[in-house]
Coordinates of C-alpha atoms in Angstrom, one line a residue:
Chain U
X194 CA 0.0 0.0 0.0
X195 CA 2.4 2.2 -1.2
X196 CA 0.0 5.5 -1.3
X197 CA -2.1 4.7 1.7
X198 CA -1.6 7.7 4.5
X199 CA -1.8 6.5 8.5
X200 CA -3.2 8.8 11.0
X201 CA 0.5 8.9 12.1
X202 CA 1.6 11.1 9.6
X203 CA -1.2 13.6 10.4
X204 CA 0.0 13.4 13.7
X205 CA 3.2 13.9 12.8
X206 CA 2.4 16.9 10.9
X207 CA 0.1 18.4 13.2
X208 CA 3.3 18.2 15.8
X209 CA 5.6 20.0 13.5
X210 CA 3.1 22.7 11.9
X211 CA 1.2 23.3 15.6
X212 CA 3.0 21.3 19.0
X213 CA 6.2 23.0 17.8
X214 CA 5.3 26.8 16.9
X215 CA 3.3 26.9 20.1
X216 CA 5.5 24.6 22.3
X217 CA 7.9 27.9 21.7
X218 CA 5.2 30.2 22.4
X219 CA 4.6 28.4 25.7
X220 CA 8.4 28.3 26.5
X221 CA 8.8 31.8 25.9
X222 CA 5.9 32.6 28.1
X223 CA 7.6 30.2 30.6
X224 CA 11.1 31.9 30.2
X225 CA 9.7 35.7 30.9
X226 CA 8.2 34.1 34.9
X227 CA 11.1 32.4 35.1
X228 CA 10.1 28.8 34.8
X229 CA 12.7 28.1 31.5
X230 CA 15.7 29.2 30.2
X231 CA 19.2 28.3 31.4
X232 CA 18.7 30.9 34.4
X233 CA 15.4 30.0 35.4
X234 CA 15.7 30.4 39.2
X235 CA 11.4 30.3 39.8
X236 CA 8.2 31.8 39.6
X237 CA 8.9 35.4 39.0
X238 CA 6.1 38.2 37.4
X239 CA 9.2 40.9 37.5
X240 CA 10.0 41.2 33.9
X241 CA 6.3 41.3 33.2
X242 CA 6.0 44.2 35.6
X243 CA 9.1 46.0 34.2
X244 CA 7.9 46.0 30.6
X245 CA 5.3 48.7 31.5
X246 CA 8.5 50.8 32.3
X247 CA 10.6 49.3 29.1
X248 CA 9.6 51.4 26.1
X249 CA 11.8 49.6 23.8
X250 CA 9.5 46.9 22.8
X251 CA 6.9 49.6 22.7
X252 CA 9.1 52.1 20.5
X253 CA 9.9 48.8 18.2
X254 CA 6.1 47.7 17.4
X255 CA 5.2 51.7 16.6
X256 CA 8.3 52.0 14.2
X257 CA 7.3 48.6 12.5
X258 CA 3.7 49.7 12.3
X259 CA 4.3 53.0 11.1
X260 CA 6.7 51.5 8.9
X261 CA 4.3 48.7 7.3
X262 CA 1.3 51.1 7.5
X263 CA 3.9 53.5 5.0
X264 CA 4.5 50.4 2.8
X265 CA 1.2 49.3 2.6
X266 CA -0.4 52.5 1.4
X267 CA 2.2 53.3 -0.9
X268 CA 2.5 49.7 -2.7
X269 CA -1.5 49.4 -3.2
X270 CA -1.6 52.8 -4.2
X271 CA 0.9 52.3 -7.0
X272 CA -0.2 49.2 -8.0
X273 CA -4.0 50.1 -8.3
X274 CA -2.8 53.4 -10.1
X275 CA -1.2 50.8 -12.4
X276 CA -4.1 48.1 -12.9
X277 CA -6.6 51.0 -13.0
X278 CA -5.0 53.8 -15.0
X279 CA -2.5 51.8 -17.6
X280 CA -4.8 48.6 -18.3
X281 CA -5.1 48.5 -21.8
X282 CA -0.4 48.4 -21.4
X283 CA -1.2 45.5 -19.1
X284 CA -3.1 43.4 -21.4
X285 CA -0.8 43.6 -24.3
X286 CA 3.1 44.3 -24.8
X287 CA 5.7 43.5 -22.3
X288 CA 4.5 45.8 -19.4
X289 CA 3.2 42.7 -17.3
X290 CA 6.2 40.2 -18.2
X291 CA 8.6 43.7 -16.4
X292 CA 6.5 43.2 -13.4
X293 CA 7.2 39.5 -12.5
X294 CA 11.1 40.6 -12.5
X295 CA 11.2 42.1 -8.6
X296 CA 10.0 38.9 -7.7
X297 CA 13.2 37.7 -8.6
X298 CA 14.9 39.5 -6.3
X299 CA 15.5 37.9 -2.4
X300 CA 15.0 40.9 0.1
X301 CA 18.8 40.9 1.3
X302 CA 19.6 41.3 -2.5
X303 CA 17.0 44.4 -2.2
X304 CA 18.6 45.7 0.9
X305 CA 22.3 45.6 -0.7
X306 CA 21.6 47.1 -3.8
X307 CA 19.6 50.4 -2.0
X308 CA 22.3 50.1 -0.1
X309 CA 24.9 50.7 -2.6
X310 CA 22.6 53.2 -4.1
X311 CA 21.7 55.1 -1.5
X312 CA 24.2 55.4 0.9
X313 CA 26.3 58.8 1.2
X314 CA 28.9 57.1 -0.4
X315 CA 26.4 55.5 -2.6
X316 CA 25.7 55.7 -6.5
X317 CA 23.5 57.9 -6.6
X318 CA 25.7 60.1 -4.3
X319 CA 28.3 59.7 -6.9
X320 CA 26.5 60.9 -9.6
X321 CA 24.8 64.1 -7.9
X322 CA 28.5 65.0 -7.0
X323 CA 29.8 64.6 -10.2
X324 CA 26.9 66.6 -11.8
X325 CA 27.4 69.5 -9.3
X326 CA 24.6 69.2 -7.2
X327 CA 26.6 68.2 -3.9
X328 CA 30.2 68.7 -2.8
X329 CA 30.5 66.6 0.3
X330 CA 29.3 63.0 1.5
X331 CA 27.7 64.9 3.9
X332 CA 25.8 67.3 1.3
X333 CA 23.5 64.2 -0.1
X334 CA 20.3 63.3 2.4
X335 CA 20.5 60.4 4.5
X336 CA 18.1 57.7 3.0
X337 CA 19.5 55.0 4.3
X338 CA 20.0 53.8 8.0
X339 CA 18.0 56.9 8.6
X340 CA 15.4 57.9 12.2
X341 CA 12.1 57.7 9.5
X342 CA 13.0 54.2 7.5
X343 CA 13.3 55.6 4.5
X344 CA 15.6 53.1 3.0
X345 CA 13.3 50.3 4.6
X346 CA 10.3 51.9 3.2
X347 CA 12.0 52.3 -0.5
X348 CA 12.7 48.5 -0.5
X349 CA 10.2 46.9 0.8
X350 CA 7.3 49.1 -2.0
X351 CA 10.4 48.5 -4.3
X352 CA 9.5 44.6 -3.6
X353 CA 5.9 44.6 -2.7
X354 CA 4.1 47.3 -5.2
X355 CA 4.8 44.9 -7.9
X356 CA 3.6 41.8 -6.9
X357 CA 0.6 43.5 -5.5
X358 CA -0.1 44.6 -8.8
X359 CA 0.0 41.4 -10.6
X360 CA -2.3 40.0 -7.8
X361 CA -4.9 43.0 -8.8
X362 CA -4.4 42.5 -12.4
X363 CA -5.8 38.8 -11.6
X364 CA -8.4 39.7 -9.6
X365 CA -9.2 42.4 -12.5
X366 CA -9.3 39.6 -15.0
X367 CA -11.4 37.0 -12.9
X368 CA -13.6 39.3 -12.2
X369 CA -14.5 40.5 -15.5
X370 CA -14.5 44.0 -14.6
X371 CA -14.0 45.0 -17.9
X372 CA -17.5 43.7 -18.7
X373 CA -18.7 46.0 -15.5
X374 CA -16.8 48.9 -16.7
X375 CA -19.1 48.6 -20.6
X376 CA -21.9 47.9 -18.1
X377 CA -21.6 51.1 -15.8
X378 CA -20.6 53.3 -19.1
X379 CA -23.6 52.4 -20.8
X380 CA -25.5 53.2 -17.5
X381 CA -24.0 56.6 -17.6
X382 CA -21.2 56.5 -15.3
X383 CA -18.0 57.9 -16.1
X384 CA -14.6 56.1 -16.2
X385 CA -13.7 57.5 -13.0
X386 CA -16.7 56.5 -11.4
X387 CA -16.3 52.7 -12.4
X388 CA -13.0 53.4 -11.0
X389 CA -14.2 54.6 -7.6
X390 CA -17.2 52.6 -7.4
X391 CA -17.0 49.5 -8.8
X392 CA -12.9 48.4 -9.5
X393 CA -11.4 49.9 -6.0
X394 CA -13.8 48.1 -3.6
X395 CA -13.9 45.2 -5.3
X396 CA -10.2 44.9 -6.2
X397 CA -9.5 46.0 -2.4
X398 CA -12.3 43.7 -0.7
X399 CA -10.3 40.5 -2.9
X400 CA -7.6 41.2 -1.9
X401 CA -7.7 42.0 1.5
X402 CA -6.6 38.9 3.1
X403 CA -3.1 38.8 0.8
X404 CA -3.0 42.3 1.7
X405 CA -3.1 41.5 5.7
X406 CA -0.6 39.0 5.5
X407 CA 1.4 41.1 3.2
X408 CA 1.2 43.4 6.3
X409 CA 2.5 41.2 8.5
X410 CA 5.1 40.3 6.4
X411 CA 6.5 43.9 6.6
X412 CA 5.7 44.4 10.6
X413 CA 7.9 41.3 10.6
X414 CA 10.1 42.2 8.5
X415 CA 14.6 41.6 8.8
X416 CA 16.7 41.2 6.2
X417 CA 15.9 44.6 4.9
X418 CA 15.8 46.4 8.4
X419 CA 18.6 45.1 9.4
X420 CA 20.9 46.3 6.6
X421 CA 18.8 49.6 5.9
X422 CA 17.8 50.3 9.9
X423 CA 19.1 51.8 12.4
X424 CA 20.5 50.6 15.8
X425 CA 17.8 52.6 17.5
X426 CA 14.6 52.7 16.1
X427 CA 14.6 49.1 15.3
X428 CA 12.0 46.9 13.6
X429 CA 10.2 44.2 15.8
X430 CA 12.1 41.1 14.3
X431 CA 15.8 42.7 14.3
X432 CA 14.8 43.9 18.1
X433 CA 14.0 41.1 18.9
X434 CA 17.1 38.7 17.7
X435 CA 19.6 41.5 18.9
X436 CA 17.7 41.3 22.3
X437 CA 18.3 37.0 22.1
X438 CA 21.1 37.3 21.0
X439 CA 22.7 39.4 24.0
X440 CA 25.6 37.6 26.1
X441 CA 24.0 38.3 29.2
X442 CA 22.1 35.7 29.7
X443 CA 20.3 37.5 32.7
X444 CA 18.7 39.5 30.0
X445 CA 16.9 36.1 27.9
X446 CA 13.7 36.6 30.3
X447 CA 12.6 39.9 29.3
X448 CA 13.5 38.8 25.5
X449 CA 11.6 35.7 26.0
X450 CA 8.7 38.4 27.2
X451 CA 8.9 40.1 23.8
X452 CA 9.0 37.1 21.7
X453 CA 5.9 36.1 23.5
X454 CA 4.8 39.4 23.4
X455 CA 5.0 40.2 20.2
X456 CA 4.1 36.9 18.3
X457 CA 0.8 36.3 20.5
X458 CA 0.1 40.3 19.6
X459 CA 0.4 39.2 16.0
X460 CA -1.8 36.1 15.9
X461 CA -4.6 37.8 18.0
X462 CA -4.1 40.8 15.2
X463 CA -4.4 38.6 12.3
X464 CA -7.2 36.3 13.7
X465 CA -9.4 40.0 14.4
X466 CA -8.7 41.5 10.8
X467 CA -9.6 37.8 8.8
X468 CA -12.7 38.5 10.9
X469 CA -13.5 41.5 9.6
X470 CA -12.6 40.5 6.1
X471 CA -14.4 37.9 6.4
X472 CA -17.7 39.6 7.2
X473 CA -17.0 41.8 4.7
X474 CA -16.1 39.6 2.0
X475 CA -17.7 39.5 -1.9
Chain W
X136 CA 3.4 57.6 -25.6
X137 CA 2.3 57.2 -22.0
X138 CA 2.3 53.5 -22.2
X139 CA 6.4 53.7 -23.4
X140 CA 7.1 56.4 -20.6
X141 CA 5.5 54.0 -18.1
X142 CA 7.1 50.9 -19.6
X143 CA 10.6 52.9 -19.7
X144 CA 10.5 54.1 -16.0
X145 CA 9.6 50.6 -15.0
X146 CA 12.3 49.0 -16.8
X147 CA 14.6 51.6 -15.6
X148 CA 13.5 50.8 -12.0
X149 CA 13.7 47.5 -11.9
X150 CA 16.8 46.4 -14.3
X151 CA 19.2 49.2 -12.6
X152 CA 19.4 46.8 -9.5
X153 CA 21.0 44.3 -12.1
X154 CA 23.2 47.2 -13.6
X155 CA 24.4 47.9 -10.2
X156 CA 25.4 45.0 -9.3
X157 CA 27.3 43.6 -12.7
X158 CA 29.4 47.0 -12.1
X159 CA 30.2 46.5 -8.5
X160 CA 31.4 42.7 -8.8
X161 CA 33.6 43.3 -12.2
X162 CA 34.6 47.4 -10.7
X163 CA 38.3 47.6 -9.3
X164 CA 39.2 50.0 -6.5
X165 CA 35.7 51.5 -7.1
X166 CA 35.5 54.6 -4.3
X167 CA 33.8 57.8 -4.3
X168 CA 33.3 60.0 -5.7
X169 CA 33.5 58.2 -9.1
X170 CA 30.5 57.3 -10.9
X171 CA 32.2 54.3 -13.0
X172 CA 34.7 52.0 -11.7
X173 CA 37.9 53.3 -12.7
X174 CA 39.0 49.6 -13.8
X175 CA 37.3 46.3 -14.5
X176 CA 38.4 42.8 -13.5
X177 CA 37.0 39.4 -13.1
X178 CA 39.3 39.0 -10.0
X179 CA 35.8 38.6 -7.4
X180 CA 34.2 36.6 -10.4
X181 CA 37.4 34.1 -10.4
X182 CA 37.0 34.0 -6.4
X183 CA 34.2 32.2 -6.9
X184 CA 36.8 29.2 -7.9
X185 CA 39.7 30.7 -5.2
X186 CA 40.7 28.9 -2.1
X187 CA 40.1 32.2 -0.2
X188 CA 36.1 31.9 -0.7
X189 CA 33.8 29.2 0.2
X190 CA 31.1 31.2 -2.4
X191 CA 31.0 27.9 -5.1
X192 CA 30.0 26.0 -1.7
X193 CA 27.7 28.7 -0.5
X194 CA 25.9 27.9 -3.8
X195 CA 26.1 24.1 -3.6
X196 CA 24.9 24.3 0.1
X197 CA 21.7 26.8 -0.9
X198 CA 21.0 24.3 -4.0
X199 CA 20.9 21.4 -1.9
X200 CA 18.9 22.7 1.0
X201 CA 16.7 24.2 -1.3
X202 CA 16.4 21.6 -3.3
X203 CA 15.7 19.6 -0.9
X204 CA 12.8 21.6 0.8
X205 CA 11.0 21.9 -2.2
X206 CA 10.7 18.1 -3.1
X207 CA 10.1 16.9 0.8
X208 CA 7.7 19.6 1.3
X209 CA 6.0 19.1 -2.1
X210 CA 6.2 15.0 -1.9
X211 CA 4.3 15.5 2.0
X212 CA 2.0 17.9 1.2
X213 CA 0.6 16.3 -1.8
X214 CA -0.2 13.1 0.6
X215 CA -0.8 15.5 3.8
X216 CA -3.3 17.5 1.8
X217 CA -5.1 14.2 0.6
X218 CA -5.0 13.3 4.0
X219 CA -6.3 16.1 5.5
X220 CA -9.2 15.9 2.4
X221 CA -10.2 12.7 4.0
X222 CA -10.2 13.6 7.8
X223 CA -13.5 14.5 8.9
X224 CA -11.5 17.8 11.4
X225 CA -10.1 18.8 7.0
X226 CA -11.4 22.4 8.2
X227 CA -9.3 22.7 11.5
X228 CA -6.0 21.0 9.6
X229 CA -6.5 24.1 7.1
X230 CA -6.3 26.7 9.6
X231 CA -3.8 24.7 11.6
X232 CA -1.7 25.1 8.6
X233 CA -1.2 28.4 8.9
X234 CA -0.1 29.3 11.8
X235 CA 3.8 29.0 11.2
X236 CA 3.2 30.2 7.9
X237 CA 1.5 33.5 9.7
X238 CA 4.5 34.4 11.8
X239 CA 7.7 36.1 10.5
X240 CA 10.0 33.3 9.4
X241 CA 12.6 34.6 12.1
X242 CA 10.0 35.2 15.0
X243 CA 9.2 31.3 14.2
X244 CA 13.1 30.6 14.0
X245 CA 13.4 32.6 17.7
X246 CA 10.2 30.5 19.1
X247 CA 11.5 27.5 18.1
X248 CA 15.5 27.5 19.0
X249 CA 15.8 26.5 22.4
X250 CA 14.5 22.9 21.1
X251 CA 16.6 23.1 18.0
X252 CA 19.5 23.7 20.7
X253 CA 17.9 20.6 22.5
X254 CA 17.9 18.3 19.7
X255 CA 21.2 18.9 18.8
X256 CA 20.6 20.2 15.7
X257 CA 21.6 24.4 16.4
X258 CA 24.0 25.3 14.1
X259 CA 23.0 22.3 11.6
X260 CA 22.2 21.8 8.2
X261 CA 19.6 19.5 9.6
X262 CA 18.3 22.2 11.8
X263 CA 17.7 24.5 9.2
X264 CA 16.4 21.8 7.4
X265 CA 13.6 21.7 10.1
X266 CA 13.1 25.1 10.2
X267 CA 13.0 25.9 6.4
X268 CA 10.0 22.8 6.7
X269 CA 8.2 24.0 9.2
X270 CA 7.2 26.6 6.7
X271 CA 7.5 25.3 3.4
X272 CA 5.7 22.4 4.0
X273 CA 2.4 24.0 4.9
X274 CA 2.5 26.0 2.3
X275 CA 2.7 23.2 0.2
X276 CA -0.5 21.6 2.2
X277 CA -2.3 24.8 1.6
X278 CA -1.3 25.1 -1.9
X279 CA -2.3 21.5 -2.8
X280 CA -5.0 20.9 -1.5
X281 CA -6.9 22.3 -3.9
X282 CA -6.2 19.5 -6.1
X283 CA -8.3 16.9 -4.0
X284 CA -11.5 17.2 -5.0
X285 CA -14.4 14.7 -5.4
X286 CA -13.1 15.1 -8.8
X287 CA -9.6 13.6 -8.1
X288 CA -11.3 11.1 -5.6
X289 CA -13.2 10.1 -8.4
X290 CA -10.6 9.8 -10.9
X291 CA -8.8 7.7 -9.0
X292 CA -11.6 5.7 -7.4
X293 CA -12.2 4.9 -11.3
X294 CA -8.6 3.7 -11.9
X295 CA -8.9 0.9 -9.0
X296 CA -12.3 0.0 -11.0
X297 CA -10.5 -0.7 -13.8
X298 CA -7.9 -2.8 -12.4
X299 CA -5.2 -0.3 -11.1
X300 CA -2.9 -0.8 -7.9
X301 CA -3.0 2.0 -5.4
X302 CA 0.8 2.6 -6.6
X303 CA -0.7 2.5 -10.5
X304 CA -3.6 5.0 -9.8
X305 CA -1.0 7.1 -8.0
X306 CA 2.0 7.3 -11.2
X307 CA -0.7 6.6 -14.2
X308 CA -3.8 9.0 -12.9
X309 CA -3.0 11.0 -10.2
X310 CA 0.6 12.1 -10.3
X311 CA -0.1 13.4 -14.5
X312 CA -3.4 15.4 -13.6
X313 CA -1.7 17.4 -10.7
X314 CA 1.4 18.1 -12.2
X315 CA 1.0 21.6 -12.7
X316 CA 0.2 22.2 -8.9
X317 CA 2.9 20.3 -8.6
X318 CA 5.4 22.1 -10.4
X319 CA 4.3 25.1 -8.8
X320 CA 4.8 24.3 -5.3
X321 CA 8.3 22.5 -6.5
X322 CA 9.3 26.1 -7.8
X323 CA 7.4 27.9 -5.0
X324 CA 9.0 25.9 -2.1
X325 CA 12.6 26.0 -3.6
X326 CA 12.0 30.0 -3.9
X327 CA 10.8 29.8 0.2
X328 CA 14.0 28.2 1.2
X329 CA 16.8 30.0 -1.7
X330 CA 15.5 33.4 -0.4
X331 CA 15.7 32.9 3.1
X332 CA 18.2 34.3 5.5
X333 CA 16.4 35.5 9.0
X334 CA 15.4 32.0 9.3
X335 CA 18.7 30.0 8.9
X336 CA 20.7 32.5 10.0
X337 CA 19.0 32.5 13.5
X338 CA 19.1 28.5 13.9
X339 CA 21.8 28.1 12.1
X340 CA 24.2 30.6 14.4
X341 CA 26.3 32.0 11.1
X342 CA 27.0 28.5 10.9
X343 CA 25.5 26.8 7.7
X344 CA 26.9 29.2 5.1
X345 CA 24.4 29.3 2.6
X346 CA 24.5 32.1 -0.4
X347 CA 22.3 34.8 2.0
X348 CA 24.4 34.2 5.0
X349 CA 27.4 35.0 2.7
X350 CA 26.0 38.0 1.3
X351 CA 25.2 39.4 4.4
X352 CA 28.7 38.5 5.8
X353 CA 30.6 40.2 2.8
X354 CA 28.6 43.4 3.2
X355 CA 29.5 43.3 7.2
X356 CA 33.2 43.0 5.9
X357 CA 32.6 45.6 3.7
X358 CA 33.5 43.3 0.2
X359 CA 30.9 44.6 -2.2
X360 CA 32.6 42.7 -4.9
X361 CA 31.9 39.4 -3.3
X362 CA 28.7 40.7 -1.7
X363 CA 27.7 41.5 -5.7
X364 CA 28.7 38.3 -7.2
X365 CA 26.8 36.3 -4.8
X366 CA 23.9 37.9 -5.4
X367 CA 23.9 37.6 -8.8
X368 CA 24.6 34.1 -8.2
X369 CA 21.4 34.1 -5.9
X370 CA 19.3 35.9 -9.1
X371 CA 20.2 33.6 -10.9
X372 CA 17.8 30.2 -10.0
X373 CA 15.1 32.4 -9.8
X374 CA 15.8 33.9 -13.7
X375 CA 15.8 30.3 -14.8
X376 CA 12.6 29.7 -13.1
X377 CA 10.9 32.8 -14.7
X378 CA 12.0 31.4 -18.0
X379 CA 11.1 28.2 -17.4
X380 CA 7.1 28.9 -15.7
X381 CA 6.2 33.0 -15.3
X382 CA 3.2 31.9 -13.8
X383 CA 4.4 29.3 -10.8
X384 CA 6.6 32.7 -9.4
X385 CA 3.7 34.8 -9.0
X386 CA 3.7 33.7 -5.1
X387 CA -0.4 33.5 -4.3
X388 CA -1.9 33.1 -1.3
X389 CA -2.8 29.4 -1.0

């Protein structure tokens, strides 16, 4: 019976894909009283009680927030400009086949490249100081490892607008919106209204679960921010290793806290907004 | 004329990366202010073959992990998504499935270490192995389950009618009619595990040197020659794969 599956194997998997994601979410709940870890020395609610007076973890989930909130809003905005206002270049010539190449690109790739064309020694530094514009390193903005995550910002859209847009042009195509948009002009409606009314909600309302966990992919984003970031703000996932990753190991409770912290935060986040899309899906 | 302006900026956008890096792995004693490499050499290129580098194993290493992800995770999740078609909790096993695949891959790598550092496997090929599973393979699941519908059922309920062995109705019926699911989480898989770095570079501690651990170690040393020419090396399985299937990179939600 070479094909015929036991029970065991669903067991097995349901181990892997469940015991062992929340085995670690119960040990790091464990760690931060002071049950595990290798200093666990007893029942302890200090480190729960300090992080009301540790901003850190705090200042890490704003930045990342503000940060995906930024790359959100700017990636579906350029993508819908593009599905919307250039969709007679998408359905013929080589526009679409150009879009499928940033999804070529891994996001440490990304991050290196904006790197090496951003910096102040960067290319693009080069080039404004050869044309005049600047006369010192110091002269050309800071877009990288900069306060507001510029650089971050710049790669991740750089990375996500794209493949958003493809995703839209799908939904486009299932949908037969084109059929809606004849429909609504020979209703009276103008092309801006089938934009508004009829494409935008229900391109957005399609999409919004890819969108969410597009969302979380940035909050949770590290390769990028950590090339492209700053020591201080930091992004939730680099915070969080550098806090692991400490050599004191009288620190690994509180960053056992904000693992627990901050994953738990995320599941309870995503179960709420597939809720809501949910009740208001097409 | 808009359409061309679009298509230009676009092209600009997104082939300059390329541009970029071709000019920094062949550019010699390329500092600023200049805008061109002063000279051009193949010196970082030939490092690939140098005893100096590990870069040709870096790439060997990423292939084979890789490689490997992608056909465990697509072989188990074509039998664990019949499997969980069957189960009378299928519903539950979906949502089940995505939890790891919700988290951030290194939030799930930082969960999970202190019982990769209890198994022995920190620091690992094997543990990274486990880790790059733990989210490929649900993906996979997700991705494939699709494919078992009554339809499917039925096909190969009509197979063992006919005479087929399970083993038959599973090469001759089944295996041919989800091929292009198949295909696409092969690519999709290999793609999960050749781009990542948070993941194995948490559980594996700097250790298991694949291409992404590299380039991240030749930019901290500065070497944006080396840096460059591993990630072109890391652009290119992903090129091939556009060529070879557009449609299997366009990573949907499963």
């Amino acid at each position: 019976m070479p094909f015929r599956l036991p029970k065991l194997l669903l067991g097995s998997y349901g181990l892997l894909v469940v015991g062992l994601p929340l085995a670690g979410l119960a040990y790091a709940l464990l760690g931060s009283v002071g049950l595990a870890g290798p200093l666990a020395a007893g029942c302890t609610g200090r480190y729960w009680l300090a992080l009301g007076h540790d901003t850190s973890l705090l200042y890490a989930a704003l930045y990342s927030a503000a940060v995906a909130g930024a790359v959100l809003l700017l990636s579906v905005g350029l993508a819908l400009a593009l599905v919307l206002g250039a969709q007679a270049s998408l359905r013929r010539g080589p526009l679409l086949g150009l879009l499928y190449v940033p999804l070529l690109m891994p996001t440490l790739v990304m991050a290196f490249y904006l790197f090496q064309l951003l910096s102040r020694a960067g290319w693009l530094a080069r080039v404004s100081y050869q044309a005049g514009l600047t006369g010192r390193l110091e002269d050309f903005p800071e877009l990288v490892q900069d306060a507001a995550g510029v650089g971050i910002v710049l790669a991740q859209v750089l990375l996500t607008f794209p493949f958003l847009a493809l995703l839209f042009q799908a939904i486009y195509q299932e949908s037969r919106l084109d059929d809606y948009y004849q429909l609504t002009r020979t209703l009276g409606a103008s092309a801006g209204q089938f934009r508004r009314r009829v494409a935008l909600p229900l391109l957005l309302r399609r999409a919004a679960p890819t969108l969410l966990l597009s969302a979380v992919a940035t909050l949770g984003a590290y390769d990028i921010p950590l090339l492209l970031g700053r020591p201080y703000p930091q992004m939730l996932s680099v915070y969080l290793t550098t806090r692991l990753q400490r050599f004191d190991l009288r620190e690994l409770p509180a960053a056992y806290l904000a693992g627990f912290v901050v994953a738990g935060g995320l599941l309870v986040l995503l179960v709420l907004a597939l809720r809501t899309i949910r009740r208001h899906a097409l | 004329m808009r359409s061309n302006l679009l298509l230009g900026t676009l092209a600009v956008l997104f082939f300059v990366p390329f541009v970029l890096l071709a000019l920094l792995a062949v550019g010699e004693g390329w500092r600023f202010p200049a805008a061109l490499p002063p000279a051009y050499s193949l010196a970082a290129v030939r490092g690939l073959l140098g005893p100096g580098t590990d870069l040709l194993a870096g790439l060997g290493r990423s292939l084979l992990l890789a490689g490997t992800v992608a056909v465990v995770a697509t072989a188990g999740g074509f039998g664990l998504a019949r499997a969980i078609a069957r189960s009378a909790w299928a519903r539950h096993w979906e949502v089940a499935s995505y939890l790891p695949y919700a988290l951030p891959p290194v939030l799930l790598a930082v969960l999970i270490q202190p019982f990769i550092i209890r198994l022995h496997l920190s620091g690992s090929v094997g543990g990274v192995l486990l880790g790059l599973l733990l989210m490929a393979l649900p993906f996979a699941t997700l991705l494939l389950r699709s494919f078992w519908t009554r339809q499917a059922t039925e096909y190969e309920q009509l197979a063992r009618t006919l005479g087929c062995t399970p083993g038959q109705a599973l090469r001759q019926v089944l295996l041919p009619l989800a091929w292009p699911l198949l295909r696409t989480a092969l690519f999709q898989t290999f793609l999960l595990a050749w781009f990542d770095f948070g993941l194995t570079n948490v559980l594996s501690v700097g250790k298991v040197r694949t291409l992404t651990v590299q380039v991240f170690a030749y930019v901290g040393e500065a070497n944006a020659p080396l840096a460059a020419v591993a990630s072109l090396l890391l652009l290119l399985p992903p090129a091939l794969l556009l060529r070879l299937n557009r449609a299997a990179l366009l990573r949907k939600n499963p």
